[in-house]
PDB file of C-alpha atoms in Angstrom:
ATOM      1  CA  MET A 260      66.197 -51.158  16.949  1.00 85.00           C
ATOM      2  CA  GLU A 261      67.025 -48.005  15.091  1.00 94.00           C
ATOM      3  CA  THR A 262      65.525 -46.984  11.778  1.00 95.00           C
ATOM      4  CA  LEU A 263      67.117 -44.997   8.986  1.00 93.00           C
ATOM      5  CA  THR A 264      65.171 -41.966  10.239  1.00 93.00           C
ATOM      6  CA  THR A 265      66.113 -42.242  13.912  1.00 95.00           C
ATOM      7  CA  ALA A 266      69.755 -43.244  13.400  1.00 96.00           C
ATOM      8  CA  PHE A 267      70.581 -40.536  10.872  1.00 96.00           C
ATOM      9  CA  LYS A 268      68.286 -37.644  11.699  1.00 95.00           C
ATOM     10  CA  GLU A 269      70.986 -34.981  11.264  1.00 97.00           C
ATOM     11  CA  HIS A 270      72.350 -36.567   8.086  1.00 96.00           C
ATOM     12  CA  ILE A 271      68.874 -36.548   6.593  1.00 95.00           C
ATOM     13  CA  LYS A 272      68.376 -32.883   7.427  1.00 96.00           C
ATOM     14  CA  LYS A 273      71.719 -32.023   5.836  1.00 97.00           C
ATOM     15  CA  ALA A 274      71.040 -34.053   2.678  1.00 95.00           C
ATOM     16  CA  VAL A 275      67.650 -32.420   2.164  1.00 95.00           C
ATOM     17  CA  SER A 276      69.133 -28.958   2.709  1.00 96.00           C
ATOM     18  CA  LEU A 277      71.789 -29.664   0.060  1.00 96.00           C
ATOM     19  CA  SER A 278      69.398 -31.210  -2.443  1.00 95.00           C
ATOM     20  CA  ARG A 279      68.690 -29.500  -5.754  1.00 93.00           C
ATOM     21  CA  VAL A 280      67.022 -32.478  -7.415  1.00 90.00           C
ATOM     22  CA  SER A 281      63.695 -32.290  -9.216  1.00 89.00           C
ATOM     23  CA  THR A 282      60.909 -34.287  -7.568  1.00 85.00           C
ATOM     24  CA  VAL A 283      58.896 -34.458 -10.789  1.00 91.00           C
ATOM     25  CA  ILE A 284      60.288 -36.460 -13.713  1.00 94.00           C
ATOM     26  CA  SER A 285      59.598 -35.622 -17.336  1.00 94.00           C
ATOM     27  CA  GLU A 286      61.299 -36.348 -20.636  1.00 94.00           C
ATOM     28  CA  GLU A 287      63.324 -33.157 -20.074  1.00 95.00           C
ATOM     29  CA  ASN A 288      65.233 -34.266 -16.965  1.00 95.00           C
ATOM     30  CA  VAL A 289      65.804 -38.024 -17.176  1.00 96.00           C
ATOM     31  CA  TYR A 290      69.594 -37.573 -17.014  1.00 97.00           C
ATOM     32  CA  GLN A 291      70.678 -36.282 -13.599  1.00 96.00           C
ATOM     33  CA  GLU A 292      74.236 -35.530 -12.478  1.00 95.00           C
ATOM     34  CA  LYS A 293      75.422 -36.541  -9.020  1.00 96.00           C
ATOM     35  CA  ASN A 294      75.623 -34.162  -6.073  1.00 96.00           C
ATOM     36  CA  GLU A 295      79.076 -34.606  -4.501  1.00 96.00           C
ATOM     37  CA  GLU A 296      78.060 -32.912  -1.243  1.00 97.00           C
ATOM     38  CA  ILE A 297      75.262 -35.414  -0.664  1.00 97.00           C
ATOM     39  CA  LEU A 298      77.596 -38.264  -1.649  1.00 97.00           C
ATOM     40  CA  SER A 299      79.799 -37.248   1.282  1.00 97.00           C
ATOM     41  CA  VAL A 300      76.802 -37.435   3.639  1.00 97.00           C
ATOM     42  CA  LEU A 301      75.896 -40.915   2.382  1.00 97.00           C
ATOM     43  CA  ASP A 302      79.511 -42.069   2.659  1.00 98.00           C
ATOM     44  CA  ASP A 303      79.472 -41.077   6.321  1.00 98.00           C
ATOM     45  CA  MET A 304      76.216 -42.939   6.950  1.00 97.00           C
ATOM     46  CA  THR A 305      77.249 -46.071   5.073  1.00 98.00           C
ATOM     47  CA  GLY A 306      80.764 -46.174   6.465  1.00 97.00           C
ATOM     48  CA  SER A 307      79.490 -45.941  10.052  1.00 98.00           C
ATOM     49  CA  LEU A 308      77.518 -49.191   9.601  1.00 97.00           C
ATOM     50  CA  MET A 309      80.128 -51.356   7.849  1.00 96.00           C
ATOM     51  CA  LEU A 310      82.298 -53.465  10.131  1.00 94.00           C
ATOM     52  CA  PRO A 311      86.000 -54.254   9.640  1.00 93.00           C
ATOM     53  CA  GLY A 312      86.349 -57.026   7.089  1.00 92.00           C
ATOM     54  CA  SER A 313      84.068 -55.283   4.618  1.00 95.00           C
ATOM     55  CA  GLY A 314      85.529 -55.029   1.135  1.00 96.00           C
ATOM     56  CA  VAL A 315      85.582 -56.090  -2.513  1.00 97.00           C
ATOM     57  CA  ASP A 316      86.448 -59.387  -4.160  1.00 97.00           C
ATOM     58  CA  GLY A 317      87.086 -59.325  -7.888  1.00 97.00           C
ATOM     59  CA  ILE A 318      88.193 -55.695  -8.158  1.00 98.00           C
ATOM     60  CA  GLU A 319      90.327 -56.819 -11.119  1.00 98.00           C
ATOM     61  CA  ASN A 320      87.123 -57.752 -12.973  1.00 98.00           C
ATOM     62  CA  LEU A 321      85.698 -54.293 -12.380  1.00 98.00           C
ATOM     63  CA  GLU A 322      88.963 -52.759 -13.595  1.00 98.00           C
ATOM     64  CA  GLU A 323      88.800 -54.891 -16.740  1.00 98.00           C
ATOM     65  CA  LEU A 324      85.230 -53.760 -17.383  1.00 98.00           C
ATOM     66  CA  LEU A 325      86.223 -50.121 -16.846  1.00 98.00           C
ATOM     67  CA  ALA A 326      89.061 -50.478 -19.369  1.00 98.00           C
ATOM     68  CA  LYS A 327      86.570 -51.728 -21.948  1.00 98.00           C
ATOM     69  CA  ALA A 328      84.245 -48.799 -21.193  1.00 98.00           C
ATOM     70  CA  GLU A 329      87.124 -46.355 -21.577  1.00 98.00           C
ATOM     71  CA  SER A 330      87.881 -47.862 -24.996  1.00 98.00           C
ATOM     72  CA  GLY A 331      84.364 -46.949 -26.154  1.00 97.00           C
ATOM     73  CA  LYS A 332      82.550 -50.206 -25.433  1.00 98.00           C
ATOM     74  CA  SER A 333      79.180 -50.215 -23.686  1.00 98.00           C
ATOM     75  CA  CYS A 334      79.399 -51.938 -20.306  1.00 98.00           C
ATOM     76  CA  LEU A 335      76.833 -53.171 -17.766  1.00 98.00           C
ATOM     77  CA  LEU A 336      77.105 -53.767 -14.043  1.00 98.00           C
ATOM     78  CA  LEU A 337      74.319 -56.105 -12.889  1.00 98.00           C
ATOM     79  CA  LEU A 338      73.890 -55.889  -9.114  1.00 98.00           C
ATOM     80  CA  GLU A 339      71.870 -57.770  -6.558  1.00 97.00           C
ATOM     81  CA  HIS A 340      69.378 -55.495  -4.808  1.00 95.00           C
ATOM     82  CA  TYR A 341      68.556 -55.772  -1.113  1.00 93.00           C
ATOM     83  CA  SER A 342      68.234 -52.214   0.172  1.00 92.00           C
ATOM     84  CA  ASN A 343      68.346 -48.552  -0.753  1.00 90.00           C
ATOM     85  CA  MET A 344      71.946 -48.476   0.468  1.00 94.00           C
ATOM     86  CA  ASP A 345      73.215 -50.968  -2.126  1.00 96.00           C
ATOM     87  CA  LEU A 346      74.582 -48.333  -4.497  1.00 97.00           C
ATOM     88  CA  SER A 347      76.136 -46.464  -1.548  1.00 97.00           C
ATOM     89  CA  ILE A 348      77.794 -49.666  -0.342  1.00 97.00           C
ATOM     90  CA  PHE A 349      79.155 -50.480  -3.787  1.00 98.00           C
ATOM     91  CA  SER A 350      80.424 -46.954  -4.434  1.00 98.00           C
ATOM     92  CA  LEU A 351      82.171 -46.596  -1.082  1.00 98.00           C
ATOM     93  CA  LEU A 352      83.747 -50.052  -1.011  1.00 98.00           C
ATOM     94  CA  VAL A 353      85.222 -49.820  -4.520  1.00 98.00           C
ATOM     95  CA  ARG A 354      86.743 -46.436  -3.643  1.00 98.00           C
ATOM     96  CA  GLN A 355      88.280 -47.968  -0.533  1.00 97.00           C
ATOM     97  CA  ALA A 356      89.588 -50.980  -2.476  1.00 97.00           C
ATOM     98  CA  GLY A 357      92.508 -49.131  -4.039  1.00 94.00           C
ATOM     99  CA  GLY A 358      93.683 -49.769  -7.596  1.00 95.00           C
ATOM    100  CA  ARG A 359      91.298 -48.039  -9.987  1.00 97.00           C
ATOM    101  CA  GLY A 360      88.490 -47.988  -7.439  1.00 97.00           C
ATOM    102  CA  ASP A 361      88.078 -44.206  -7.569  1.00 98.00           C
ATOM    103  CA  ALA A 362      87.781 -44.279 -11.353  1.00 98.00           C
ATOM    104  CA  ILE A 363      85.249 -47.120 -11.200  1.00 98.00           C
ATOM    105  CA  ALA A 364      83.053 -45.184  -8.766  1.00 98.00           C
ATOM    106  CA  LYS A 365      83.347 -42.015 -10.834  1.00 97.00           C
ATOM    107  CA  SER A 366      82.264 -43.866 -13.978  1.00 98.00           C
ATOM    108  CA  LEU A 367      79.003 -45.176 -12.481  1.00 98.00           C
ATOM    109  CA  LEU A 368      75.766 -44.324 -14.246  1.00 98.00           C
ATOM    110  CA  ALA A 369      72.780 -45.887 -12.487  1.00 97.00           C
ATOM    111  CA  ILE A 370      69.434 -46.723 -14.039  1.00 97.00           C
ATOM    112  CA  ALA A 371      66.873 -45.590 -11.453  1.00 94.00           C
ATOM    113  CA  GLY A 372      63.107 -45.810 -11.190  1.00 92.00           C
ATOM    114  CA  MET A 373      61.324 -42.482 -10.979  1.00 92.00           C
ATOM    115  CA  LYS A 374      59.777 -43.258  -7.564  1.00 89.00           C
ATOM    116  CA  LEU A 375      63.162 -42.474  -6.019  1.00 89.00           C
ATOM    117  CA  ASN A 376      62.648 -38.896  -7.191  1.00 91.00           C
ATOM    118  CA  GLU A 377      58.913 -38.563  -6.760  1.00 90.00           C
ATOM    119  CA  ASP A 378      57.860 -40.481  -3.635  1.00 86.00           C
ATOM    120  CA  SER A 379      59.805 -38.599  -0.958  1.00 87.00           C
ATOM    121  CA  PRO A 380      62.040 -35.482  -0.845  1.00 89.00           C
ATOM    122  CA  VAL A 381      64.389 -37.359   1.483  1.00 90.00           C
ATOM    123  CA  VAL A 382      64.764 -40.374  -0.819  1.00 90.00           C
ATOM    124  CA  ALA A 383      65.127 -38.000  -3.773  1.00 92.00           C
ATOM    125  CA  ALA A 384      67.955 -36.182  -1.986  1.00 93.00           C
ATOM    126  CA  PHE A 385      69.815 -39.422  -1.285  1.00 93.00           C
ATOM    127  CA  ALA A 386      69.308 -40.676  -4.855  1.00 93.00           C
ATOM    128  CA  SER A 387      70.848 -37.476  -6.176  1.00 95.00           C
ATOM    129  CA  ALA A 388      74.228 -38.475  -4.721  1.00 96.00           C
ATOM    130  CA  TYR A 389      74.775 -40.574  -7.859  1.00 97.00           C
ATOM    131  CA  THR A 390      74.586 -39.855 -11.577  1.00 97.00           C
ATOM    132  CA  ARG A 391      71.429 -41.474 -12.934  1.00 97.00           C
ATOM    133  CA  ILE A 392      69.181 -41.998 -15.907  1.00 97.00           C
ATOM    134  CA  VAL A 393      65.623 -42.097 -14.614  1.00 96.00           C
ATOM    135  CA  ILE A 394      63.093 -44.494 -16.133  1.00 95.00           C
ATOM    136  CA  TYR A 395      59.384 -45.188 -15.704  1.00 92.00           C
ATOM    137  CA  PRO A 396      59.297 -48.912 -14.705  1.00 88.00           C
ATOM    138  CA  SER A 397      56.488 -50.867 -16.317  1.00 85.00           C
ATOM    139  CA  ARG A 398      55.527 -52.343 -12.944  1.00 80.00           C
ATOM    140  CA  SER A 399      54.639 -48.822 -11.735  1.00 85.00           C
ATOM    141  CA  LEU A 400      51.584 -48.965 -14.016  1.00 85.00           C
ATOM    142  CA  HIS A 401      50.287 -52.168 -12.443  1.00 81.00           C
ATOM    143  CA  GLY A 402      47.188 -51.745 -10.323  1.00 80.00           C
ATOM    144  CA  LEU A 403      46.474 -48.155 -11.340  1.00 84.00           C
ATOM    145  CA  PRO A 404      42.813 -47.199 -11.891  1.00 88.00           C
ATOM    146  CA  ILE A 405      41.884 -47.041 -15.581  1.00 86.00           C
ATOM    147  CA  GLU A 406      41.551 -43.251 -15.539  1.00 86.00           C
ATOM    148  CA  LYS A 407      44.981 -42.808 -13.963  1.00 88.00           C
ATOM    149  CA  LYS A 408      46.545 -45.379 -16.291  1.00 87.00           C
ATOM    150  CA  GLN A 409      45.239 -43.503 -19.343  1.00 88.00           C
ATOM    151  CA  VAL A 410      47.179 -40.464 -18.146  1.00 84.00           C
ATOM    152  CA  GLU A 411      50.301 -42.322 -17.058  1.00 88.00           C
ATOM    153  CA  ILE A 412      50.836 -44.560 -20.102  1.00 92.00           C
ATOM    154  CA  PRO A 413      51.653 -41.651 -22.479  1.00 92.00           C
ATOM    155  CA  ARG A 414      53.864 -40.145 -19.753  1.00 93.00           C
ATOM    156  CA  SER A 415      55.706 -43.442 -19.257  1.00 94.00           C
ATOM    157  CA  ILE A 416      56.319 -43.748 -22.998  1.00 95.00           C
ATOM    158  CA  ALA A 417      57.700 -40.198 -23.208  1.00 95.00           C
ATOM    159  CA  ILE A 418      59.981 -40.644 -20.195  1.00 96.00           C
ATOM    160  CA  ASN A 419      61.329 -44.016 -21.319  1.00 95.00           C
ATOM    161  CA  ARG A 420      61.901 -42.815 -24.873  1.00 96.00           C
ATOM    162  CA  ALA A 421      63.961 -39.924 -23.509  1.00 97.00           C
ATOM    163  CA  ALA A 422      65.791 -42.272 -21.139  1.00 96.00           C
ATOM    164  CA  MET A 423      66.755 -44.641 -23.961  1.00 96.00           C
ATOM    165  CA  LYS A 424      68.002 -41.724 -26.029  1.00 97.00           C
ATOM    166  CA  ALA A 425      70.168 -40.562 -23.121  1.00 97.00           C
ATOM    167  CA  LEU A 426      71.401 -44.113 -22.545  1.00 97.00           C
ATOM    168  CA  GLU A 427      72.414 -44.571 -26.182  1.00 97.00           C
ATOM    169  CA  GLU A 428      74.510 -41.411 -25.914  1.00 97.00           C
ATOM    170  CA  LYS A 429      76.059 -42.004 -22.487  1.00 97.00           C
ATOM    171  CA  LYS A 430      76.768 -45.738 -22.677  1.00 97.00           C
ATOM    172  CA  VAL A 431      79.773 -45.244 -24.980  1.00 97.00           C
ATOM    173  CA  GLN A 432      81.293 -42.362 -23.021  1.00 97.00           C
ATOM    174  CA  GLY A 433      83.273 -44.375 -20.486  1.00 98.00           C
ATOM    175  CA  HIS A 434      80.432 -45.146 -18.087  1.00 98.00           C
ATOM    176  CA  LEU A 435      79.706 -48.352 -16.240  1.00 98.00           C
ATOM    177  CA  VAL A 436      75.924 -48.516 -16.463  1.00 98.00           C
ATOM    178  CA  LEU A 437      74.603 -49.965 -13.219  1.00 98.00           C
ATOM    179  CA  VAL A 438      71.315 -51.877 -13.311  1.00 97.00           C
ATOM    180  CA  PHE A 439      69.465 -53.897 -10.675  1.00 96.00           C
ATOM    181  CA  PRO A 440      68.061 -56.797 -12.748  1.00 96.00           C
ATOM    182  CA  SER A 441      65.361 -57.565 -10.159  1.00 94.00           C
ATOM    183  CA  GLY A 442      64.096 -54.003 -10.643  1.00 88.00           C
ATOM    184  CA  THR A 443      63.290 -53.705  -6.934  1.00 88.00           C
ATOM    185  CA  ARG A 444      64.680 -54.519  -3.500  1.00 89.00           C
ATOM    186  CA  TYR A 445      64.336 -58.149  -2.382  1.00 87.00           C
ATOM    187  CA  ARG A 446      61.605 -58.530   0.225  1.00 89.00           C
ATOM    188  CA  SER A 447      61.480 -61.923   1.939  1.00 84.00           C
ATOM    189  CA  TRP A 448      57.668 -61.882   2.220  1.00 88.00           C
ATOM    190  CA  ASP A 449      57.356 -61.417  -1.570  1.00 89.00           C
ATOM    191  CA  PRO A 450      59.345 -64.049  -3.535  1.00 86.00           C
ATOM    192  CA  SER A 451      58.530 -62.290  -6.830  1.00 87.00           C
ATOM    193  CA  THR A 452      60.960 -59.509  -5.858  1.00 88.00           C
ATOM    194  CA  LYS A 453      63.828 -61.963  -6.362  1.00 89.00           C
ATOM    195  CA  LYS A 454      62.837 -62.606  -9.989  1.00 93.00           C
ATOM    196  CA  GLY A 455      64.628 -60.721 -12.756  1.00 94.00           C
ATOM    197  CA  VAL A 456      62.633 -58.190 -14.756  1.00 93.00           C
ATOM    198  CA  ARG A 457      62.024 -59.309 -18.346  1.00 94.00           C
ATOM    199  CA  GLU A 458      62.989 -55.887 -19.736  1.00 93.00           C
ATOM    200  CA  ILE A 459      66.606 -56.490 -18.656  1.00 96.00           C
ATOM    201  CA  ASP A 460      66.983 -58.630 -21.775  1.00 97.00           C
ATOM    202  CA  SER A 461      66.944 -55.388 -23.769  1.00 95.00           C
ATOM    203  CA  TYR A 462      70.062 -54.213 -21.928  1.00 96.00           C
ATOM    204  CA  LEU A 463      71.854 -57.438 -22.829  1.00 97.00           C
ATOM    205  CA  ARG A 464      70.898 -56.850 -26.453  1.00 96.00           C
ATOM    206  CA  LEU A 465      72.096 -53.235 -26.439  1.00 96.00           C
ATOM    207  CA  PHE A 466      75.397 -53.583 -24.527  1.00 98.00           C
ATOM    208  CA  ASP A 467      78.786 -55.110 -25.343  1.00 98.00           C
ATOM    209  CA  HIS A 468      80.066 -56.387 -21.992  1.00 98.00           C
ATOM    210  CA  MET A 469      78.681 -57.203 -18.562  1.00 98.00           C
ATOM    211  CA  CYS A 470      79.719 -58.093 -15.041  1.00 98.00           C
ATOM    212  CA  CYS A 471      77.477 -59.615 -12.345  1.00 98.00           C
ATOM    213  CA  VAL A 472      77.986 -58.328  -8.791  1.00 98.00           C
ATOM    214  CA  ALA A 473      76.822 -59.990  -5.566  1.00 98.00           C
ATOM    215  CA  LEU A 474      76.213 -58.057  -2.340  1.00 97.00           C
ATOM    216  CA  ASN A 475      76.567 -59.964   0.929  1.00 96.00           C
ATOM    217  CA  GLY A 476      75.689 -58.701   4.374  1.00 96.00           C
ATOM    218  CA  SER A 477      72.956 -56.327   5.446  1.00 95.00           C
ATOM    219  CA  ILE A 478      73.156 -52.903   7.052  1.00 96.00           C
ATOM    220  CA  LEU A 479      69.646 -51.843   6.061  1.00 95.00           C
ATOM    221  CA  HIS A 480      66.696 -54.218   6.469  1.00 93.00           C
ATOM    222  CA  VAL A 481      63.620 -53.581   4.332  1.00 92.00           C
ATOM    223  CA  GLN A 482      60.337 -53.111   6.219  1.00 89.00           C
ATOM    224  CA  GLN A 483      56.777 -53.281   4.943  1.00 83.00           C
ATOM    225  CA  THR A 484      56.150 -49.643   5.853  1.00 78.00           C
ATOM    226  CA  ASP A 485      57.789 -46.473   4.501  1.00 79.00           C
ATOM    227  CA  MET A 486      61.371 -47.059   3.271  1.00 81.00           C
ATOM    228  CA  MET A 487      62.662 -44.447   5.726  1.00 83.00           C
ATOM    229  CA  ASN A 488      61.595 -46.864   8.489  1.00 89.00           C
ATOM    230  CA  ASP A 489      63.985 -49.577   7.281  1.00 93.00           C
ATOM    231  CA  ILE A 490      66.041 -50.980  10.174  1.00 95.00           C
ATOM    232  CA  VAL A 491      69.769 -50.201  10.318  1.00 96.00           C
ATOM    233  CA  THR A 492      72.376 -52.618  11.727  1.00 96.00           C
ATOM    234  CA  LYS A 493      76.138 -52.979  11.582  1.00 96.00           C
ATOM    235  CA  ASP A 494      77.552 -55.807   9.494  1.00 95.00           C
ATOM    236  CA  ILE A 495      80.454 -57.014   7.382  1.00 94.00           C
ATOM    237  CA  MET A 496      79.602 -56.094   3.799  1.00 96.00           C
ATOM    238  CA  ARG A 497      81.263 -57.887   0.889  1.00 96.00           C
ATOM    239  CA  ILE A 498      81.035 -57.007  -2.798  1.00 97.00           C
ATOM    240  CA  THR A 499      81.886 -59.807  -5.241  1.00 98.00           C
ATOM    241  CA  ALA A 500      82.378 -58.991  -8.919  1.00 98.00           C
ATOM    242  CA  GLY A 501      82.194 -61.936 -11.294  1.00 98.00           C
ATOM    243  CA  PRO A 502      84.111 -62.267 -14.568  1.00 98.00           C
ATOM    244  CA  VAL A 503      83.587 -59.889 -17.482  1.00 98.00           C
ATOM    245  CA  ARG A 504      81.391 -61.495 -20.138  1.00 98.00           C
ATOM    246  CA  SER A 505      80.232 -60.694 -23.647  1.00 98.00           C
ATOM    247  CA  CYS A 506      76.559 -59.707 -23.455  1.00 98.00           C
ATOM    248  CA  ALA A 507      75.887 -61.205 -26.888  1.00 98.00           C
ATOM    249  CA  GLU A 508      77.498 -64.531 -25.976  1.00 98.00           C
ATOM    250  CA  PHE A 509      75.784 -64.694 -22.585  1.00 98.00           C
ATOM    251  CA  ARG A 510      72.403 -63.928 -24.138  1.00 98.00           C
ATOM    252  CA  ALA A 511      72.877 -66.390 -27.002  1.00 98.00           C
ATOM    253  CA  LYS A 512      73.828 -69.198 -24.598  1.00 97.00           C
ATOM    254  CA  ALA A 513      70.829 -68.504 -22.359  1.00 97.00           C
ATOM    255  CA  ARG A 514      68.476 -68.495 -25.333  1.00 97.00           C
ATOM    256  CA  ALA A 515      69.975 -71.729 -26.683  1.00 97.00           C
ATOM    257  CA  ASN A 516      69.564 -73.404 -23.294  1.00 97.00           C
ATOM    258  CA  ALA A 517      65.958 -72.216 -23.171  1.00 97.00           C
ATOM    259  CA  GLU A 518      65.336 -73.574 -26.653  1.00 96.00           C
ATOM    260  CA  ALA A 519      66.767 -76.954 -25.667  1.00 96.00           C
ATOM    261  CA  ALA A 520      64.583 -77.011 -22.551  1.00 96.00           C
ATOM    262  CA  GLY A 521      61.443 -76.107 -24.475  1.00 96.00           C
ATOM    263  CA  ILE A 522      61.095 -72.699 -22.788  1.00 95.00           C
ATOM    264  CA  GLU A 523      59.154 -70.275 -24.966  1.00 95.00           C
ATOM    265  CA  ASP A 524      59.998 -66.968 -23.285  1.00 96.00           C
ATOM    266  CA  LYS A 525      63.613 -66.515 -24.375  1.00 96.00           C
ATOM    267  CA  LYS A 526      63.826 -62.973 -23.000  1.00 97.00           C
ATOM    268  CA  GLN A 527      62.882 -64.062 -19.495  1.00 97.00           C
ATOM    269  CA  ALA A 528      65.236 -67.017 -19.806  1.00 97.00           C
ATOM    270  CA  ALA A 529      68.167 -64.665 -20.422  1.00 97.00           C
ATOM    271  CA  VAL A 530      67.281 -62.640 -17.332  1.00 97.00           C
ATOM    272  CA  ASP A 531      66.808 -65.814 -15.290  1.00 97.00           C
ATOM    273  CA  ALA A 532      70.359 -66.796 -16.284  1.00 97.00           C
ATOM    274  CA  ILE A 533      71.618 -63.492 -14.849  1.00 98.00           C
ATOM    275  CA  MET A 534      69.782 -64.109 -11.586  1.00 97.00           C
ATOM    276  CA  ALA A 535      71.189 -67.657 -11.419  1.00 97.00           C
ATOM    277  CA  GLU A 536      74.731 -66.328 -11.802  1.00 97.00           C
ATOM    278  CA  LEU A 537      74.094 -63.733  -9.092  1.00 97.00           C
ATOM    279  CA  ASP A 538      72.760 -66.449  -6.778  1.00 96.00           C
ATOM    280  CA  GLN A 539      75.879 -68.534  -7.325  1.00 96.00           C
ATOM    281  CA  LEU A 540      78.207 -65.596  -6.671  1.00 96.00           C
ATOM    282  CA  HIS A 541      76.215 -64.724  -3.558  1.00 96.00           C
ATOM    283  CA  SER A 542      76.322 -68.250  -2.136  1.00 94.00           C
ATOM    284  CA  GLU A 543      80.068 -68.590  -2.641  1.00 92.00           C
ATOM    285  CA  ALA A 544      80.740 -65.163  -1.125  1.00 93.00           C
ATOM    286  CA  GLU A 545      78.507 -65.820   1.895  1.00 92.00           C
ATOM    287  CA  GLU A 546      80.660 -68.750   2.960  1.00 86.00           C
ATOM    288  CA  LYS A 547      83.688 -66.447   3.077  1.00 84.00           C
ATOM    289  CA  ARG A 548      81.750 -63.698   4.868  1.00 87.00           C
ATOM    290  CA  ILE A 549      80.480 -66.065   7.574  1.00 87.00           C
ATOM    291  CA  LYS A 550      84.033 -67.178   8.184  1.00 83.00           C
ATOM    292  CA  LEU A 551      85.076 -63.527   8.645  1.00 80.00           C
ATOM    293  CA  LEU A 552      82.215 -62.997  11.080  1.00 80.00           C
ATOM    294  CA  GLY A 553      83.270 -66.092  13.013  1.00 78.00           C
ATOM    295  CA  GLU A 554      86.844 -64.818  13.268  1.00 75.00           C
ATOM    296  CA  LYS A 555      85.603 -61.421  14.460  1.00 70.00           C
ATOM    297  CA  ASN A 556      83.316 -62.922  17.105  1.00 71.00           C
ATOM    298  CA  GLY A 557      85.780 -65.633  18.091  1.00 60.00           C
TER     299      GLY A 557
END
């Protein structure tokens, strides 16, 4: 089995050589523009792993969401998260889908945790292929020694305050703001990684429209070691975009359902409703994908 490192040694070298990204995040650099040269490297890597039959269902929903963003509305893309290639898969497949796919990809503004910049120069280089607002996830503070936490809490507050300021400005400038509601890649040995992060409720409160997006197939399998040791395979990858929804209406319905069920944590209930919709989209899309695989192998 090949890993990301062994399969793409030359691509990694090229990406790092082209990288100009900062590997230390502060309140001064939370907004980071994409590097088109590195995007080309990632496109080559991602495209080489996706089998015929890969593509997008619901491109018309993404086009509808883009039209709302272009009219000045704030718009969210809520994606499932399985690997560090998810954004690359989404970006490449929508560009290959025709229609307004190029414009959709160009409009993307991802919310990214700072570890993508700070943990590894290689990961930082790959992350820089996409325009991002970098945040300090609350879970990054968990388990820190008291002395370290006393230093990091003020830093996290400063970074996230700057990130929210940048988000308020950028969200009404024609962007589709891409968020992974689980906050981390799904890891089968840790069921908690499939649970939506409570803070996502704040995005629902702050945005006008949303679209849930399922990702089916797997070309990069998460390992328990360093992320550069994730296993690469070829597969049919399918993106499925659900209908465009009003964030306010979706949130209000989720909170009402929670109230009726006697659930106290209304914020988590709203995020759980997002994850439930993603699960449904994923299940429906997997049936179609398995059929495609059967036709290919038959």
